[in-house]
Coordinates of C-alpha atoms and ligand atoms in Angstrom, one line a residue:
M1 CA -18.9 6.7 12.2
C2 CA -22.1 8.3 13.1
G3 CA -23.2 11.6 15.3
I4 CA -25.5 11.2 18.6
I5 CA -26.5 14.3 20.8
G6 CA -29.3 13.9 23.4
F7 CA -30.6 16.1 25.6
T8 CA -33.0 16.5 29.0
G9 CA -34.4 20.0 30.1
S10 CA -37.3 22.1 30.1
S11 CA -37.0 23.6 26.8
P12 CA -38.0 22.0 23.2
A13 CA -35.7 19.1 22.4
V14 CA -36.0 19.4 18.6
P15 CA -34.5 22.7 17.8
L16 CA -31.6 21.6 20.1
L17 CA -31.2 18.0 18.7
L18 CA -31.4 19.4 14.8
D19 CA -29.0 22.2 15.8
G20 CA -26.2 19.8 17.2
L21 CA -26.9 17.2 14.5
E22 CA -25.7 20.0 11.8
R23 CA -22.5 20.2 13.8
L24 CA -22.2 16.4 13.5
E25 CA -23.2 15.9 10.4
Y26 CA -19.5 15.4 9.6
R27 CA -19.3 12.4 11.3
G28 CA -21.7 10.6 8.8
Y29 CA -24.8 11.8 6.7
D30 CA -26.4 9.2 4.9
S31 CA -29.5 9.8 7.1
A32 CA -30.6 11.4 10.3
G33 CA -33.6 11.2 12.8
V34 CA -34.6 12.4 16.3
A35 CA -36.8 10.7 18.8
V36 CA -38.5 13.3 21.7
I37 CA -40.5 12.1 24.5
S38 CA -43.0 13.9 26.5
A39 CA -45.6 12.8 29.0
E40 CA -48.5 13.3 27.3
K41 CA -47.5 12.1 23.6
G42 CA -44.9 9.5 24.8
L43 CA -42.2 8.4 22.3
Q44 CA -42.3 10.6 19.1
I45 CA -39.9 9.9 16.6
Q46 CA -38.8 10.9 12.8
K47 CA -36.0 9.6 10.8
C48 CA -35.4 9.3 6.8
K49 CA -32.7 8.8 4.3
G50 CA -30.3 11.7 3.3
R51 CA -28.9 14.7 4.5
L52 CA -30.3 16.2 7.7
S53 CA -32.4 18.8 5.8
A54 CA -34.3 15.9 4.1
L55 CA -35.0 15.5 7.8
R56 CA -36.2 18.8 8.4
E57 CA -37.9 19.3 5.6
R58 CA -39.9 16.2 6.5
L59 CA -40.5 17.5 10.7
D60 CA -41.7 20.7 9.0
S61 CA -44.4 19.1 7.0
L62 CA -45.9 17.5 9.9
P63 CA -47.1 18.2 13.3
P64 CA -44.5 19.6 15.3
L65 CA -42.9 17.0 17.8
E66 CA -43.5 17.8 21.5
G67 CA -40.9 17.0 24.1
T68 CA -38.3 18.5 26.5
T69 CA -36.3 15.3 26.2
G70 CA -34.7 13.5 23.0
M71 CA -32.1 12.2 21.1
G72 CA -30.4 12.6 17.5
H73 CA -28.6 10.7 15.0
T74 CA -26.6 11.3 11.7
R75 CA -25.6 7.9 10.4
W76 CA -22.5 6.6 8.7
A77 CA -24.1 3.0 7.3
T78 CA -22.2 -0.1 8.1
H79 CA -25.0 -2.8 8.4
G80 CA -28.3 -2.3 6.2
E81 CA -28.2 0.2 3.3
P82 CA -29.3 4.3 3.8
N83 CA -32.9 4.1 3.8
D84 CA -35.7 5.4 6.2
V85 CA -36.2 2.3 7.7
N86 CA -32.5 1.5 8.4
S87 CA -31.8 5.1 10.0
H88 CA -31.6 5.7 13.6
P89 CA -33.3 5.9 16.3
H90 CA -34.3 2.4 16.6
V91 CA -37.7 1.5 18.0
S92 CA -38.7 -1.5 20.0
Q93 CA -41.8 -3.3 18.4
N94 CA -43.5 -2.6 21.5
G95 CA -42.8 0.9 21.6
Q96 CA -41.6 0.9 24.8
V97 CA -37.7 2.0 23.8
A98 CA -35.9 3.9 21.2
I99 CA -32.0 3.8 20.9
V100 CA -29.5 5.6 19.0
H101 CA -25.7 3.9 18.3
N102 CA -22.2 4.6 17.3
G103 CA -20.2 1.6 16.6
I104 CA -20.8 -2.2 15.5
I105 CA -22.4 -5.1 17.6
E106 CA -20.3 -7.7 16.1
N107 CA -22.7 -10.6 17.9
Y108 CA -25.6 -8.8 16.3
A109 CA -26.8 -12.0 14.7
E110 CA -26.9 -14.1 17.6
I111 CA -29.2 -11.9 19.3
K112 CA -31.5 -11.2 16.6
E113 CA -31.8 -14.9 16.2
F114 CA -32.5 -15.6 19.8
L115 CA -35.0 -12.7 19.7
L116 CA -36.8 -14.0 16.6
H117 CA -37.3 -17.3 18.3
E118 CA -38.9 -15.3 21.0
G119 CA -41.3 -13.9 18.7
V120 CA -39.6 -10.4 18.1
R121 CA -40.6 -9.1 14.8
F122 CA -37.9 -7.0 13.3
R123 CA -38.3 -3.9 11.0
S124 CA -34.6 -2.9 9.9
D125 CA -31.8 -4.9 8.4
T126 CA -29.0 -3.0 10.8
D127 CA -27.1 -4.4 13.9
S128 CA -28.4 -1.7 16.3
E129 CA -31.9 -2.9 15.9
V130 CA -30.9 -5.6 18.3
V131 CA -30.2 -3.4 21.3
A132 CA -33.9 -1.6 21.1
Q133 CA -35.4 -5.0 21.0
L134 CA -33.2 -6.7 23.6
L135 CA -34.0 -4.0 25.8
D136 CA -37.7 -4.1 25.4
Y137 CA -37.5 -7.8 25.9
Y138 CA -35.9 -7.2 29.5
F139 CA -38.7 -4.6 30.0
T140 CA -41.1 -6.9 29.3
A141 CA -39.6 -9.4 31.6
G142 CA -39.6 -6.9 34.1
S143 CA -36.7 -5.2 34.7
D144 CA -36.7 -1.3 35.4
P145 CA -34.5 0.2 32.8
L146 CA -30.9 0.5 34.3
D147 CA -31.2 -3.2 35.3
A148 CA -32.3 -4.1 31.8
V149 CA -29.6 -1.8 30.0
Y150 CA -27.3 -3.5 32.1
R151 CA -28.4 -6.7 31.2
V152 CA -28.2 -5.9 27.6
L153 CA -24.7 -4.5 28.2
E154 CA -23.2 -8.4 29.2
R155 CA -24.5 -9.6 26.0
L156 CA -23.4 -7.1 23.6
E157 CA -19.9 -7.7 21.7
G158 CA -18.5 -4.9 19.6
A159 CA -18.2 -1.1 20.0
Y160 CA -21.1 1.4 21.0
A161 CA -22.1 4.5 22.2
L162 CA -25.8 4.7 23.0
G163 CA -28.8 7.1 23.8
I164 CA -31.8 5.0 25.4
L165 CA -35.0 6.7 25.7
C166 CA -38.0 4.9 27.9
A167 CA -41.5 5.5 26.6
D168 CA -42.6 5.8 30.6
Q169 CA -39.7 8.0 31.4
P170 CA -40.1 11.3 29.9
D171 CA -37.4 12.9 31.7
M172 CA -34.9 10.3 31.6
L173 CA -32.3 9.7 29.1
I174 CA -29.6 6.8 29.4
A175 CA -26.4 6.7 28.2
A176 CA -23.7 3.8 27.6
R177 CA -20.3 3.4 25.8
K178 CA -17.8 1.1 24.8
D179 CA -14.8 1.7 22.1
A180 CA -16.9 4.6 20.4
P181 CA -16.7 8.3 22.1
L182 CA -19.7 9.7 23.8
L183 CA -19.5 12.8 26.4
L184 CA -21.6 14.2 28.9
G185 CA -22.8 18.1 29.0
Y186 CA -23.8 19.6 32.2
G187 CA -25.9 22.6 32.0
Q188 CA -28.2 24.6 34.5
G189 CA -31.4 22.8 34.7
E190 CA -30.5 20.5 31.5
N191 CA -27.8 17.6 30.7
F192 CA -26.8 16.3 27.1
I193 CA -24.6 13.5 25.3
A194 CA -23.2 14.2 22.5
S195 CA -20.3 12.1 19.8
D196 CA -18.1 15.6 20.3
A197 CA -18.4 18.8 21.7
T198 CA -19.1 20.4 18.6
A199 CA -22.9 19.5 19.0
I200 CA -23.6 21.0 22.6
I201 CA -20.6 23.6 22.9
A202 CA -23.4 26.2 22.1
H203 CA -25.2 25.1 25.3
T204 CA -22.4 24.1 27.7
R205 CA -18.8 24.0 28.0
T206 CA -18.6 21.8 30.9
V207 CA -18.2 18.1 29.9
A208 CA -17.0 14.5 30.8
Y209 CA -16.1 11.7 28.6
M210 CA -17.5 8.7 29.0
E211 CA -15.5 5.5 29.7
D212 CA -15.7 1.9 28.4
G213 CA -18.3 0.0 30.5
E214 CA -20.0 3.3 31.9
V215 CA -23.9 4.1 31.8
A216 CA -24.8 7.4 32.7
V217 CA -28.8 8.3 33.5
L218 CA -29.3 11.9 32.8
T219 CA -32.4 14.1 33.9
P220 CA -32.7 18.0 34.0
D221 CA -31.6 17.9 37.6
G222 CA -28.2 15.8 37.0
I223 CA -26.6 13.2 35.6
A224 CA -25.7 9.6 37.8
V225 CA -22.8 7.9 36.3
Y226 CA -22.3 4.0 36.8
D227 CA -19.5 1.9 36.0
E228 CA -19.5 -1.8 34.4
Y229 CA -20.1 -3.2 37.9
R230 CA -23.3 -0.7 38.5
R231 CA -20.9 1.0 41.1
P232 CA -21.4 4.9 41.3
V233 CA -18.7 7.3 39.7
E234 CA -17.7 10.6 40.1
K235 CA -17.0 12.3 37.0
Q236 CA -14.0 14.4 36.3
R237 CA -15.1 17.8 34.1
H238 CA -13.4 19.7 31.6
T239 CA -14.3 22.9 30.1
I240 CA -14.1 23.4 26.2
D241 CA -11.7 26.2 25.9
W242 CA -12.4 27.0 22.0
D243 CA -14.9 29.2 21.0
V244 CA -18.3 28.0 18.7
S245 CA -16.8 29.8 15.8
A246 CA -13.9 27.4 15.8
A247 CA -16.1 24.9 14.6
E248 CA -18.3 27.0 12.1
K249 CA -17.5 27.7 8.6
G250 CA -16.8 32.0 9.0
G251 CA -17.9 33.2 5.4
Y252 CA -15.9 30.1 4.0
A253 CA -17.3 28.0 1.2
H254 CA -16.0 24.8 2.7
F255 CA -15.0 23.9 6.2
M256 CA -11.9 22.5 4.3
F257 CA -11.0 25.9 2.8
K258 CA -11.2 27.5 6.1
E259 CA -9.1 24.9 7.8
I260 CA -6.2 25.0 5.0
M261 CA -6.3 28.5 5.4
E262 CA -6.0 28.4 9.3
Q263 CA -3.0 26.2 9.3
P264 CA -0.3 29.1 10.0
D265 CA -2.6 29.7 13.3
A266 CA -2.5 26.2 13.8
L267 CA 1.2 25.5 13.7
R268 CA 1.5 28.4 15.9
H269 CA -0.8 27.0 18.5
T270 CA 1.2 23.6 18.2
V271 CA 4.5 24.7 18.1
S272 CA 5.2 27.9 19.6
P273 CA 4.3 27.0 23.4
R274 CA 6.5 24.2 23.0
L275 CA 10.0 26.2 21.2
R276 CA 11.8 28.5 24.0
D277 CA 14.6 30.0 23.6
G278 CA 15.7 27.7 20.2
E279 CA 14.7 24.4 22.5
V280 CA 11.9 21.9 21.9
V281 CA 10.2 21.9 25.4
F282 CA 7.5 18.9 26.2
D283 CA 6.3 19.9 29.7
E284 CA 3.7 17.3 29.1
L285 CA 5.4 14.6 28.6
A286 CA 6.1 11.6 31.3
L287 CA 8.4 9.6 29.2
T288 CA 11.7 9.7 31.7
E289 CA 15.3 10.4 29.8
E290 CA 16.0 6.5 31.6
K291 CA 12.8 5.1 29.6
L292 CA 13.9 7.0 26.4
R293 CA 17.2 5.4 26.2
S294 CA 15.8 1.9 26.7
F295 CA 13.9 2.5 23.4
Q296 CA 15.7 0.1 20.4
R297 CA 12.9 0.6 17.9
I298 CA 10.2 3.3 17.2
Y299 CA 7.0 2.0 15.6
I300 CA 4.7 4.6 14.2
V301 CA 1.2 3.1 13.7
A302 CA -2.0 5.0 11.9
C303 CA -4.4 5.1 9.3
G304 CA -5.0 7.5 6.1
S305 CA -3.5 11.2 6.3
S306 CA -2.0 10.2 9.8
Y307 CA -0.1 7.1 8.3
H308 CA 1.4 9.6 5.8
V309 CA 2.4 11.6 8.8
G310 CA 4.0 8.6 9.7
M311 CA 6.0 7.9 6.1
L312 CA 7.6 11.4 6.4
G313 CA 7.9 11.0 9.8
K314 CA 10.1 7.6 9.5
Y315 CA 12.9 10.0 7.4
N316 CA 13.5 12.7 9.9
L317 CA 13.4 10.2 12.9
E318 CA 15.8 8.2 11.2
R319 CA 18.4 10.6 10.9
F320 CA 17.8 12.8 14.2
L321 CA 17.6 9.3 16.4
R322 CA 19.9 6.5 14.6
L323 CA 17.0 4.3 15.8
P324 CA 14.9 2.1 13.0
V325 CA 11.5 3.3 12.8
E326 CA 9.1 1.0 11.4
V327 CA 5.5 2.8 10.4
C328 CA 2.6 0.4 9.8
L329 CA -0.8 1.1 8.6
A330 CA -2.8 0.5 12.3
S331 CA -5.3 -2.2 10.0
E332 CA -2.0 -4.2 9.3
F333 CA -0.5 -3.5 12.3
R334 CA -3.2 -5.1 15.0
Y335 CA -3.3 -8.7 12.9
S336 CA 0.3 -8.8 12.1
G337 CA 1.8 -10.0 15.2
P338 CA 4.0 -7.0 15.7
L339 CA 7.5 -7.9 17.4
V340 CA 6.8 -5.0 20.0
D341 CA 8.2 -5.6 23.5
E342 CA 9.2 -2.9 26.6
R343 CA 12.2 -1.7 24.6
S344 CA 9.5 -0.5 21.6
L345 CA 8.4 3.2 21.4
V346 CA 4.9 3.2 19.8
I347 CA 3.8 6.4 18.1
V348 CA -0.1 6.2 17.6
I349 CA -1.0 9.4 15.4
S350 CA -4.8 10.2 14.9
Q351 CA -6.4 13.6 14.5
S352 CA -9.9 12.2 16.1
G353 CA -8.4 10.2 18.7
E354 CA -10.8 7.6 18.3
T355 CA -10.0 5.3 14.9
L356 CA -10.7 2.2 15.7
D357 CA -8.0 0.3 13.6
S358 CA -5.3 3.1 15.5
M359 CA -7.5 2.4 18.9
A360 CA -7.0 -1.9 18.4
A361 CA -3.4 -1.3 17.3
L362 CA -2.5 0.8 20.3
R363 CA -3.9 -2.0 22.4
E364 CA -2.4 -4.8 20.3
A365 CA 1.0 -2.4 21.1
R366 CA 0.3 -2.3 24.5
S367 CA -0.4 -6.0 25.3
R368 CA 2.9 -6.5 23.9
G369 CA 5.0 -4.1 26.4
G370 CA 5.2 -1.3 24.1
Y371 CA 5.4 2.5 25.2
I372 CA 2.7 4.2 23.6
L373 CA 2.7 8.1 22.7
A374 CA -0.2 9.5 20.8
I375 CA 0.0 12.1 18.5
V376 CA -3.9 13.7 18.9
N377 CA -6.3 16.5 17.9
V378 CA -9.4 15.8 19.6
V379 CA -8.7 16.6 23.9
G380 CA -10.1 13.7 25.8
S381 CA -10.5 11.3 22.7
S382 CA -10.3 7.1 23.4
I383 CA -6.9 7.1 21.9
A384 CA -5.3 9.7 24.1
R385 CA -7.0 8.8 27.5
E386 CA -5.1 4.7 26.5
S387 CA -1.7 6.2 25.8
D388 CA 1.0 6.4 28.3
D389 CA 1.8 9.8 26.6
V390 CA 0.1 12.4 24.8
L391 CA 0.9 15.1 22.5
Y392 CA -1.6 17.1 21.5
T393 CA -2.3 19.1 18.0
W394 CA -3.8 22.3 18.9
A395 CA -5.3 22.9 15.5
G396 CA -8.7 23.2 16.6
P397 CA -12.1 21.1 15.8
E398 CA -10.9 20.0 12.1
I399 CA -14.9 19.6 10.7
A400 CA -14.1 19.0 6.9
V401 CA -13.5 15.0 6.1
A402 CA -10.6 15.7 4.6
T403 CA -8.1 16.4 6.9
T404 CA -5.3 19.5 6.3
K405 CA -4.5 21.2 9.7
A406 CA -4.4 18.3 11.5
Y407 CA -1.8 16.8 9.3
S408 CA 0.1 20.0 9.4
T409 CA 0.4 20.4 12.8
Q410 CA 0.7 16.7 13.2
L411 CA 3.5 16.4 11.1
A412 CA 4.9 19.7 12.7
L413 CA 5.0 18.1 16.4
L414 CA 6.1 14.9 15.1
T415 CA 9.4 16.3 13.6
M416 CA 9.7 18.0 17.0
L417 CA 9.4 15.3 18.7
G418 CA 12.1 14.0 17.3
L419 CA 14.3 16.5 17.3
W420 CA 13.7 16.7 21.3
M421 CA 14.7 12.7 21.8
G422 CA 17.7 13.3 19.8
K423 CA 18.9 16.0 21.8
A424 CA 18.3 14.3 24.6
L425 CA 19.7 11.1 23.4
G426 CA 22.8 13.2 22.4
R427 CA 22.7 11.5 19.0
L428 CA 21.6 15.1 16.9
D429 CA 23.7 17.6 15.9
G430 CA 23.7 20.6 17.5
A431 CA 24.1 22.8 14.2
E432 CA 21.1 20.6 12.6
Y433 CA 19.1 20.8 15.8
A434 CA 19.4 24.7 16.0
A435 CA 19.0 24.6 12.0
V436 CA 15.6 22.8 12.4
T437 CA 14.3 24.4 15.2
A438 CA 15.0 28.0 13.4
E439 CA 12.9 27.0 10.4
L440 CA 10.1 25.7 12.8
A441 CA 9.9 29.5 14.2
A442 CA 9.6 30.8 10.8
L443 CA 7.1 28.2 9.5
P444 CA 3.7 29.8 10.1
G445 CA 5.3 32.9 8.2
K446 CA 6.2 30.8 5.4
L447 CA 2.8 28.9 5.2
E448 CA 1.2 32.2 4.8
T449 CA 3.3 33.5 1.9
V450 CA 2.3 29.8 0.5
L451 CA -1.1 30.4 1.0
S452 CA -1.1 34.4 -0.6
S453 CA -1.3 32.9 -3.9
A454 CA -3.8 30.5 -3.2
G455 CA -5.8 31.9 -6.1
A456 CA -3.1 30.4 -8.6
Y457 CA -4.3 27.0 -8.2
Q458 CA -7.7 27.8 -9.3
Y459 CA -6.4 28.3 -12.6
L460 CA -4.2 24.9 -12.7
A461 CA -7.3 23.1 -11.4
S462 CA -9.3 24.6 -14.5
L463 CA -6.8 23.2 -16.5
Y464 CA -6.9 19.6 -15.2
F465 CA -10.2 18.7 -13.4
N466 CA -11.5 16.4 -16.2
R467 CA -8.8 14.3 -15.7
D468 CA -9.6 10.3 -14.7
C469 CA -6.0 9.7 -13.4
V470 CA -3.3 11.6 -12.0
F471 CA 0.4 10.5 -11.0
F472 CA 2.6 11.8 -8.2
I473 CA 6.2 11.2 -7.9
G474 CA 8.7 12.1 -5.6
R475 CA 11.8 10.8 -4.0
N476 CA 12.6 10.3 -0.1
L477 CA 10.3 13.1 1.6
D478 CA 8.9 13.9 -1.6
Y479 CA 7.8 10.6 -1.9
A480 CA 6.0 10.5 1.2
L481 CA 4.6 13.7 1.0
G482 CA 3.0 12.7 -2.8
L483 CA 1.4 9.8 -0.8
E484 CA -0.9 12.9 0.8
G485 CA -1.5 14.7 -2.3
S486 CA -2.7 11.5 -3.9
L487 CA -5.3 10.8 -1.2
K488 CA -6.5 14.3 -1.2
L489 CA -7.3 14.6 -4.2
K490 CA -8.9 11.2 -4.4
E491 CA -11.2 11.7 -1.2
I492 CA -12.6 14.9 -2.5
S493 CA -12.3 15.0 -6.4
Y494 CA -12.9 11.4 -6.5
I495 CA -10.1 11.3 -9.4
H496 CA -8.0 8.0 -9.1
S497 CA -4.3 9.1 -8.7
E498 CA -1.6 7.1 -7.8
S499 CA 1.6 8.2 -5.7
Y500 CA 5.3 6.7 -6.6
A501 CA 9.0 6.6 -5.4
A502 CA 10.3 8.4 -8.4
G503 CA 13.0 5.9 -8.6
E504 CA 10.2 3.2 -9.0
L505 CA 8.6 4.5 -12.0
K506 CA 10.9 2.3 -14.5
H507 CA 10.1 -0.7 -13.0
G508 CA 7.0 -1.0 -14.3
T509 CA 4.7 2.2 -13.7
I510 CA 6.1 4.2 -16.6
S511 CA 4.4 1.9 -19.1
L512 CA 1.3 3.3 -18.1
I513 CA 2.6 6.9 -19.2
E514 CA 1.3 8.3 -22.1
P515 CA 0.9 11.4 -24.0
G516 CA -1.0 13.4 -21.5
T517 CA -0.8 11.9 -18.5
L518 CA -0.4 14.6 -15.8
V519 CA 2.4 14.0 -13.8
V520 CA 2.7 16.0 -10.5
A521 CA 6.6 15.9 -9.7
L522 CA 7.6 16.7 -6.4
A523 CA 11.0 18.2 -6.6
T524 CA 11.1 19.9 -2.7
Y525 CA 13.9 17.5 -1.1
G526 CA 17.1 19.6 -2.0
P527 CA 19.6 16.5 -1.8
L528 CA 17.8 14.5 -4.5
I529 CA 16.9 17.8 -6.8
D530 CA 19.1 16.0 -9.6
K531 CA 17.3 12.8 -9.1
A532 CA 13.8 14.6 -9.6
V533 CA 14.9 16.4 -12.4
S534 CA 16.0 13.2 -14.6
N535 CA 12.8 11.8 -13.3
I536 CA 10.8 14.5 -14.9
V537 CA 12.8 14.1 -18.3
E538 CA 12.0 10.4 -18.1
V539 CA 8.1 10.9 -18.1
K540 CA 8.0 14.1 -20.1
A541 CA 9.9 11.9 -23.0
R542 CA 6.8 9.8 -23.0
G543 CA 4.9 12.7 -23.2
A544 CA 3.5 13.5 -19.6
E545 CA 2.0 16.6 -18.7
V546 CA 4.4 17.8 -15.6
V547 CA 3.2 20.0 -12.9
A548 CA 6.6 20.5 -10.7
L549 CA 6.3 21.6 -6.8
T550 CA 9.8 22.7 -5.9
T551 CA 11.3 25.6 -3.9
E552 CA 12.4 29.2 -4.9
S553 CA 16.1 27.7 -5.1
H554 CA 15.1 25.4 -7.7
R555 CA 12.6 27.4 -9.6
E556 CA 14.6 28.3 -12.9
R557 CA 15.7 24.7 -13.2
M558 CA 12.4 23.3 -12.8
A559 CA 11.0 26.0 -15.2
E560 CA 12.7 24.7 -18.1
L561 CA 11.6 21.3 -17.4
A562 CA 8.0 21.5 -16.1
D563 CA 4.5 22.4 -17.9
H564 CA 3.4 24.4 -14.7
L565 CA 5.2 25.3 -11.3
L566 CA 3.9 25.6 -8.1
V567 CA 6.6 27.1 -5.7
I568 CA 7.2 26.9 -2.2
P569 CA 9.3 29.2 -0.1
D570 CA 13.1 27.2 0.9
S571 CA 12.9 25.7 4.4
H572 CA 15.2 23.2 5.8
P573 CA 15.0 20.2 4.0
A574 CA 13.0 18.2 7.2
L575 CA 10.2 20.9 7.6
Q576 CA 9.7 21.2 3.4
P577 CA 6.9 19.4 3.7
N578 CA 4.9 21.3 6.0
L579 CA 5.2 23.8 3.4
G580 CA 4.7 21.0 0.2
V581 CA 1.6 19.8 1.4
V582 CA -0.5 23.1 1.4
P583 CA -0.1 23.7 -2.7
L584 CA -1.3 20.0 -3.1
Q585 CA -4.5 20.6 -0.7
L586 CA -5.0 23.3 -2.6
F587 CA -5.1 21.7 -5.8
A588 CA -6.9 19.2 -4.7
Y589 CA -9.5 21.5 -3.0
Y590 CA -9.7 23.6 -6.3
I591 CA -10.3 20.6 -8.6
A592 CA -13.0 19.1 -6.4
L593 CA -14.6 22.6 -7.0
Q594 CA -14.3 22.5 -10.5
R595 CA -16.1 19.1 -10.6
G596 CA -18.6 20.2 -8.0
C597 CA -18.2 17.5 -5.6
D598 CA -19.5 17.9 -2.1
I599 CA -15.9 18.9 -0.6
D600 CA -16.6 18.7 2.8
K601 CA -18.6 15.4 3.0
P602 CA -16.8 13.5 0.4
K603 CA -19.4 10.2 -0.6
N604 CA -18.9 7.4 1.3
L605 CA -16.3 8.7 3.9
A606 CA -17.0 10.3 7.4
K607 CA -14.5 12.5 9.9
S608 CA -13.3 9.5 12.2
V609 CA -13.9 5.7 11.1
T610 CA -14.8 4.2 14.4
V611 CA -15.5 0.6 12.7
E612 CA -13.5 -2.0 11.2
Ligands
AGP701 C1 -7.9 12.1 5.8 O1 -8.0 13.6 4.9 C2 -8.7 11.2 5.7 N1 -10.2 11.6 6.2 C3 -8.6 9.8 6.6 O2 -7.7 9.1 5.5 C4 -8.0 10.0 8.0 O3 -6.4 10.3 7.8 C5 -7.8 8.6 8.6 O4 -9.0 7.9 8.8 C6 -7.3 8.7 10.0 O5 -8.0 9.2 10.7 P1 -7.8 9.7 12.3 O6 -6.5 10.8 12.2 O7 -8.6 10.6 12.8 O8 -7.0 8.4 12.8

């Protein structure tokens, strides 16, 4: 996934583009580049491998690029290794056009072969360059810019968010999108494109979200938008309501730590408006009781941490609803011939709302008649806009690649959805409903209690940051929670770890446990605490070092067993993971810190994976 920003107005473009790219670096950071255009100097490009700082250094060492129209790109490589030539913008061989691209052109090889046959000389190994060269081909054949753009888009297959500059149009920027996010920003005498609002919120809060197939032509005076048939489109404008500071570190060392600490507020913003007098209320849902009663099966479809939310949700929803809940990795679901029909509720969970696998799974489920309900953090994102219903996690922008507050709010919202459905279907015992909703309201305060001892995890990390493998074990909700604890550790500290259903250890994995092996034993799910104890004894007998995560009511019992204890407040079993995940986030964070890892931008990762 890559970051795009574009601008046309009366201010020098480069400083504005670089500031925007800095806010987009979480989307990909293996190379970056800018292109500006002016009547006097035409198209001017600078781009290079490495972080944005490398591009800044390059620009500082050269005469300034002059122009008040331009675009920038920060890359997460898919085709073509990270290097100067493969970075964006790409310029056509005749220098008539420059493009930046997010997505994958799936038929780029065929187009490249055609152009090579036409004598075009390519510079890079990327798929994206074919767009620049094909545009140039049509320009040379006499097409005007918009004609050329539509002719190129007709031939492209795959996903694209495009910024396009034409050398002979110094006040114009063209944008196009299909299956990759791109929004329009409306300013006073200036206009923008961006992959997400964080890049331009310092300049405008008025945005519109481009739809698949649309083309936008931006000048300082306005933005004209056309649909795939080149018919003018009047775009609905939205106002971004969170402030710039929400997308800044605010004095924290890392966005990830900031977002861990923001979890109580993120939960308040997500839960409180939907919890009135002890009742879960979803004003935003279109789902009717009649439709709700028609569901025979629930699918939860997601990737990564969002999938882990689904794994936890399965336990709660099946207990609340007495309906089968199938949790599927989106990348598997989309190719598995899912048995979805009009009696299926398909819950798609995604922080970014742009994950391509989840988007494709949504479309597969819709094509089979499923009712799509999305749980998404980014307002107006693709998954949100293609669903029948959307529940937004109001966690605010999440910048760190490793999700924390979005995960927590997704989890709370999914539990709330289970409560709401259980009550509507008359399948949830009133006492349990009241007990869980009461604990929901108490969650933010209890989270603050956990966060107040964040420093204790620093000591624990100092003991274990040099390990090369860690096991997470747990049962029921603790097993599902361990999946997230393991992923957090892997993705930011690069320590290999495994998460196992504790009852499964004896079926093979326990052969890996030897003296000194670090095992994080999750023992927060009260109904199976005795089983958790026996699993701890089991690994201790083989010499494991055990860090146990448990609740206040089991503190003493666990203290006798474990080498180290992480204790969280007691809550309702269904909500315990919302508290239990925080120590696991902090454990991973401080270990990664001790290891000197790039916590907000882990190697090889990006915040939203908009490629297969
Ligand atoms: C989580 O820390 C990871 N960054 C990753 O697993 C992420 O959860 C996954 O890519 C899904 O992203 P989404 O929620 O935006 O769809």
